[in-house]
XYZ file of C-alpha atoms in Angstrom:
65
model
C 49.958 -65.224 -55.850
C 48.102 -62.768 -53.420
C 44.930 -60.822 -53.935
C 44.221 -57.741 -52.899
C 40.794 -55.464 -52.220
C 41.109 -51.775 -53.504
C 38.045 -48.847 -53.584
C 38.493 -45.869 -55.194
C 36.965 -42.186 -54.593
C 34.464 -43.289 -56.315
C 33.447 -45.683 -54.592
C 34.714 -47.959 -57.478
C 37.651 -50.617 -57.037
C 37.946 -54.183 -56.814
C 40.528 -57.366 -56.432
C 43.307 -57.674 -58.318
C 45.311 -61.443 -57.981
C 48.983 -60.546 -58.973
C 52.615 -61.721 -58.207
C 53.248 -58.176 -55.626
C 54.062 -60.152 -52.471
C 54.126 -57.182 -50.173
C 51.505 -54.117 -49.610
C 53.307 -51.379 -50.201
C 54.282 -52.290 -53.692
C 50.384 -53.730 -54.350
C 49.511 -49.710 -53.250
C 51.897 -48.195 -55.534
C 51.114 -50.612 -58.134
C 47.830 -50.054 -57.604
C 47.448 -45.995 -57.738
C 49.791 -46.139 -60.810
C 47.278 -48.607 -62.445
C 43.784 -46.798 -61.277
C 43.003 -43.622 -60.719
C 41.750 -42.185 -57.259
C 43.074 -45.489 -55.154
C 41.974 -44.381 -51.618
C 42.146 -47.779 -49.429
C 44.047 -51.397 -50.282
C 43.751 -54.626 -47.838
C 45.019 -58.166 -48.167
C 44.111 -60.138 -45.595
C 44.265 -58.061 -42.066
C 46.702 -55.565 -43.416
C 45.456 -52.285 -44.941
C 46.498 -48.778 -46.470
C 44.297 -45.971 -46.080
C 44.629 -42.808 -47.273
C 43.977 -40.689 -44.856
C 45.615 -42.986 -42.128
C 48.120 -44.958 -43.642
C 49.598 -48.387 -43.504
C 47.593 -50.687 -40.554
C 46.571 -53.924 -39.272
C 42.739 -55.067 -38.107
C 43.301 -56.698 -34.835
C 42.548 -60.038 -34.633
C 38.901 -61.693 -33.728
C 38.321 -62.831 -30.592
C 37.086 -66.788 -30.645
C 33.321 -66.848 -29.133
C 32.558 -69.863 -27.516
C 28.777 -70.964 -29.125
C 26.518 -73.086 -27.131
């Protein structure tokens, strides 16, 4: 199972924890499920609607002393 983090235009949305293994399903899934479904993540991965399908880049490891 994967979750994934939605908002809305709204600023509504939530997490849903389903069996969709890949993104682009979860977004299709997702805007046929709830209305106004504007940006989906799941883990670094992301789909925005105004820029599309991404990926955060990765954090940088800080050394603390």
């Amino acid at each position: 199972m994967k979750s994934y983090l939605f908002s809305t235009d709204n600023d509504r949305g939530g997490v849903i924890l389903c069996e969709i293994d890949t993104l682009p399903e979860a977004v299709s899934y997702l805007q046929n499920r709830f209305k106004g479904v504007v940006r989906v993540e799941q883990g670094r991965q992301f789909w925005d609607q105004s820029s599309g399908f991404g990926e955060l880049p990765a954090l940088e490891a800080t050394d603390r002393e």
